[in-house]
Amino acid sequence: QVQLVESGGGLVQPGGSLRLSCAVPISILNINVRSWYRQAPGKERELVARISSGGSTKYADSVKGRFTISRGNVNNMVYLQMNSLKSEDTAVYYCNIQTITGYKYWGQGTQVTVSS
C-alpha cells in the first residue's frame, strides 16, 4: 500500500519553530493538491494548508502569517514551515496528496507538541 511518510514533529516551546517534511512515493502520479491537516485531541481533523499544482496556496485563518507550505524541487517532497508556534498548534499533523482523479493518500501522522 502506497503511503506518505511525515517527519519533523516534536516538542517545542511556545514561539519556537518546526519544519515538517512529507516524502511522497514517486509512484504517485498526476498530483493535483498537496496539503497538511492536523487533528488535536477531541477535535476533528482540519485543513492547515494546501498548495495546488500551479503553486497557489491556502491557509487556515489560525495559521496565516506563521506557517508556510512548500514543495520540493522534485515531485516527492512537501514541507510545512511552522513559526511562532502556540500551544493551540499542538496536534498530530498529516500529509495529504490528492491526484487529478480525486484519489487521496495519507501519511501516518507526526506529533507536534507546543509546551513550555
Coordinates of N, CA, C and O in Angstrom, one line a residue, residues 50-112:
R50 N -2.7 24.1 2.0 CA -2.6 23.4 0.8 C -1.9 24.2 -0.3 O -1.9 25.4 -0.3
I51 N -1.3 23.4 -1.2 CA -0.7 24.1 -2.4 C -1.1 23.3 -3.6 O -1.0 22.1 -3.6
S52 N -1.6 24.0 -4.6 CA -2.0 23.4 -5.8 C -0.8 23.1 -6.8 O 0.3 23.5 -6.5
S53 N -1.1 22.3 -7.8 CA -0.1 22.0 -8.8 C 0.4 23.3 -9.5 O 1.6 23.3 -9.9
G54 N -0.4 24.3 -9.5 CA 0.0 25.6 -10.1 C 0.7 26.5 -9.1 O 1.2 27.6 -9.5
G55 N 0.8 26.1 -7.9 CA 1.5 26.9 -6.9 C 0.7 27.8 -6.0 O 1.3 28.4 -5.1
S56 N -0.6 27.8 -6.2 CA -1.4 28.7 -5.3 C -1.6 28.0 -4.0 O -1.6 26.8 -3.9
T57 N -1.6 28.8 -2.9 CA -1.7 28.3 -1.6 C -3.0 28.8 -0.9 O -3.5 29.8 -1.2
K58 N -3.3 28.0 0.2 CA -4.4 28.4 1.0 C -4.1 28.0 2.4 O -3.5 26.9 2.6
Y59 N -4.4 28.8 3.4 CA -4.1 28.5 4.8 C -5.3 28.7 5.7 O -6.2 29.5 5.4
A60 N -5.4 27.9 6.7 CA -6.4 28.2 7.8 C -6.1 29.5 8.4 O -4.9 29.9 8.5
D61 N -7.2 30.2 8.8 CA -7.0 31.5 9.4 C -6.1 31.5 10.6 O -5.3 32.5 10.8
S62 N -6.2 30.4 11.3 CA -5.4 30.3 12.6 C -3.9 30.3 12.4 O -3.1 30.5 13.3
V63 N -3.5 30.0 11.1 CA -2.0 29.8 10.9 C -1.5 30.8 9.9 O -0.2 30.8 9.7
K64 N -2.3 31.6 9.3 CA -1.9 32.6 8.3 C -0.8 33.5 8.9 O -0.9 34.0 10.0
G65 N 0.3 33.7 8.1 CA 1.4 34.5 8.6 C 2.4 33.8 9.4 O 3.5 34.4 9.7
R66 N 2.1 32.6 9.9 CA 3.0 31.9 10.7 C 3.5 30.6 10.0 O 4.6 30.2 10.3
F67 N 2.6 30.0 9.2 CA 3.0 28.7 8.6 C 3.2 28.9 7.1 O 2.5 29.8 6.5
T68 N 4.1 28.1 6.5 CA 4.3 28.2 5.0 C 4.4 26.8 4.5 O 5.2 26.0 4.9
I69 N 3.6 26.5 3.5 CA 3.6 25.2 2.8 C 4.4 25.4 1.5 O 4.4 26.4 0.9
S70 N 5.2 24.4 1.2 CA 6.0 24.4 0.0 C 6.3 23.0 -0.5 O 6.0 22.0 0.2
R71 N 6.8 22.9 -1.7 CA 7.1 21.6 -2.3 C 8.5 21.6 -2.7 O 9.1 22.7 -3.0
G72 N 9.1 20.5 -2.7 CA 10.5 20.3 -3.1 C 10.7 20.5 -4.6 O 9.7 20.6 -5.3
N73 N 11.9 20.7 -5.0 CA 12.2 20.8 -6.4 C 11.9 19.6 -7.2 O 11.7 19.7 -8.4
V74 N 11.8 18.5 -6.6 CA 11.4 17.3 -7.2 C 10.0 16.9 -6.7 O 9.5 17.5 -5.8
N75 N 9.4 16.0 -7.3 CA 7.9 15.7 -7.1 C 7.7 15.2 -5.7 O 6.6 15.3 -5.1
N76 N 8.7 14.7 -5.0 CA 8.4 13.8 -3.9 C 8.6 14.4 -2.5 O 8.8 13.6 -1.6
M77 N 8.6 15.7 -2.4 CA 8.6 16.3 -1.0 C 7.6 17.4 -0.9 O 7.4 18.2 -1.8
V78 N 7.0 17.5 0.3 CA 6.2 18.6 0.7 C 6.6 19.0 2.1 O 6.9 18.2 2.9
Y79 N 6.6 20.3 2.3 CA 7.1 20.9 3.6 C 6.1 21.8 4.2 O 5.2 22.4 3.6
L80 N 6.1 21.9 5.6 CA 5.4 22.8 6.3 C 6.3 23.5 7.3 O 6.7 22.9 8.3
Q81 N 6.6 24.7 7.0 CA 7.4 25.5 8.0 C 6.5 26.2 9.0 O 5.6 26.9 8.6
M82 N 6.7 25.9 10.2 CA 5.8 26.5 11.3 C 6.6 27.4 12.2 O 7.6 26.9 12.9
N83 N 6.3 28.6 12.2 CA 7.0 29.6 13.1 C 6.0 30.2 14.1 O 4.8 30.0 14.0
S84 N 6.5 30.8 15.1 CA 5.7 31.4 16.2 C 4.7 30.4 16.7 O 3.5 30.8 16.8
L85 N 5.1 29.2 17.0 CA 4.2 28.2 17.4 C 3.5 28.5 18.7 O 4.1 29.1 19.7
K86 N 2.2 28.1 18.8 CA 1.4 28.4 20.0 C 0.9 27.0 20.6 O 0.9 26.0 19.9
S87 N 0.5 27.0 21.8 CA 0.0 25.8 22.4 C -1.1 25.2 21.7 O -1.3 24.0 21.6
E88 N -1.9 26.0 21.1 CA -3.1 25.5 20.3 C -2.7 24.9 19.0 O -3.6 24.3 18.3
D89 N -1.5 24.9 18.6 CA -1.0 24.2 17.4 C -0.7 22.8 17.7 O -0.4 22.0 16.8
T90 N -0.7 22.4 19.0 CA -0.5 21.0 19.4 C -1.5 20.1 18.7 O -2.7 20.3 18.9
A91 N -1.0 19.1 18.0 CA -1.8 18.2 17.3 C -1.0 17.1 16.6 O 0.3 17.3 16.5
V92 N -1.6 16.1 16.0 CA -1.0 15.2 15.1 C -1.2 15.8 13.7 O -2.3 16.2 13.3
Y93 N -0.1 16.0 12.9 CA -0.1 16.6 11.6 C 0.0 15.5 10.6 O 0.9 14.6 10.6
Y94 N -0.8 15.6 9.5 CA -0.9 14.6 8.5 C -0.7 15.3 7.1 O -1.2 16.3 6.8
C95 N 0.1 14.6 6.4 CA 0.3 15.0 5.0 C -0.7 14.3 4.1 O -1.1 13.2 4.4
N96 N -1.2 15.0 3.1 CA -2.3 14.5 2.2 C -1.9 14.9 0.8 O -1.5 16.0 0.5
I97 N -2.1 13.9 -0.1 CA -1.9 14.2 -1.5 C -3.2 13.8 -2.3 O -3.7 12.7 -2.0
Q98 N -3.6 14.7 -3.1 CA -4.8 14.4 -3.9 C -4.4 14.4 -5.4 O -3.8 15.4 -5.9
T99 N -4.8 13.3 -6.1 CA -4.5 13.3 -7.5 C -5.6 14.0 -8.3 O -6.6 14.4 -7.8
I100 N -5.3 14.1 -9.6 CA -6.3 14.8 -10.5 C -7.6 14.0 -10.6 O -8.6 14.5 -11.0
T101 N -7.6 12.7 -10.2 CA -8.8 11.9 -10.3 C -9.6 12.0 -8.9 O -10.6 11.4 -8.8
G102 N -9.0 12.7 -8.0 CA -9.6 12.9 -6.7 C -9.2 11.9 -5.6 O -9.7 12.0 -4.5
Y103 N -8.3 10.9 -6.0 CA -7.9 10.0 -5.0 C -7.0 10.6 -4.0 O -6.1 11.4 -4.4
K104 N -7.1 10.2 -2.7 CA -6.3 10.9 -1.6 C -5.4 9.8 -1.0 O -5.9 8.7 -0.7
Y105 N -4.2 10.2 -0.7 CA -3.3 9.5 0.0 C -3.0 10.2 1.3 O -2.9 11.4 1.4
W106 N -2.8 9.4 2.4 CA -2.5 10.0 3.7 C -1.2 9.4 4.3 O -0.9 8.2 4.0
G107 N -0.6 10.2 5.2 CA 0.6 9.6 5.9 C 0.1 9.1 7.3 O -1.1 9.2 7.6
Q108 N 1.0 8.7 8.1 CA 0.7 8.1 9.4 C 0.6 9.2 10.5 O 0.1 8.9 11.6
G109 N 1.0 10.4 10.1 CA 1.0 11.5 11.1 C 2.2 11.7 11.9 O 3.0 10.7 12.2
T110 N 2.5 12.9 12.3 CA 3.6 13.2 13.1 C 3.1 14.1 14.2 O 2.4 15.1 14.0
Q111 N 3.5 13.9 15.5 CA 3.1 14.6 16.6 C 3.8 15.9 16.8 O 5.1 15.9 16.8
V112 N 3.1 17.0 16.9 CA 3.7 18.3 17.3 C 3.1 18.7 18.6 O 1.9 18.8 18.8

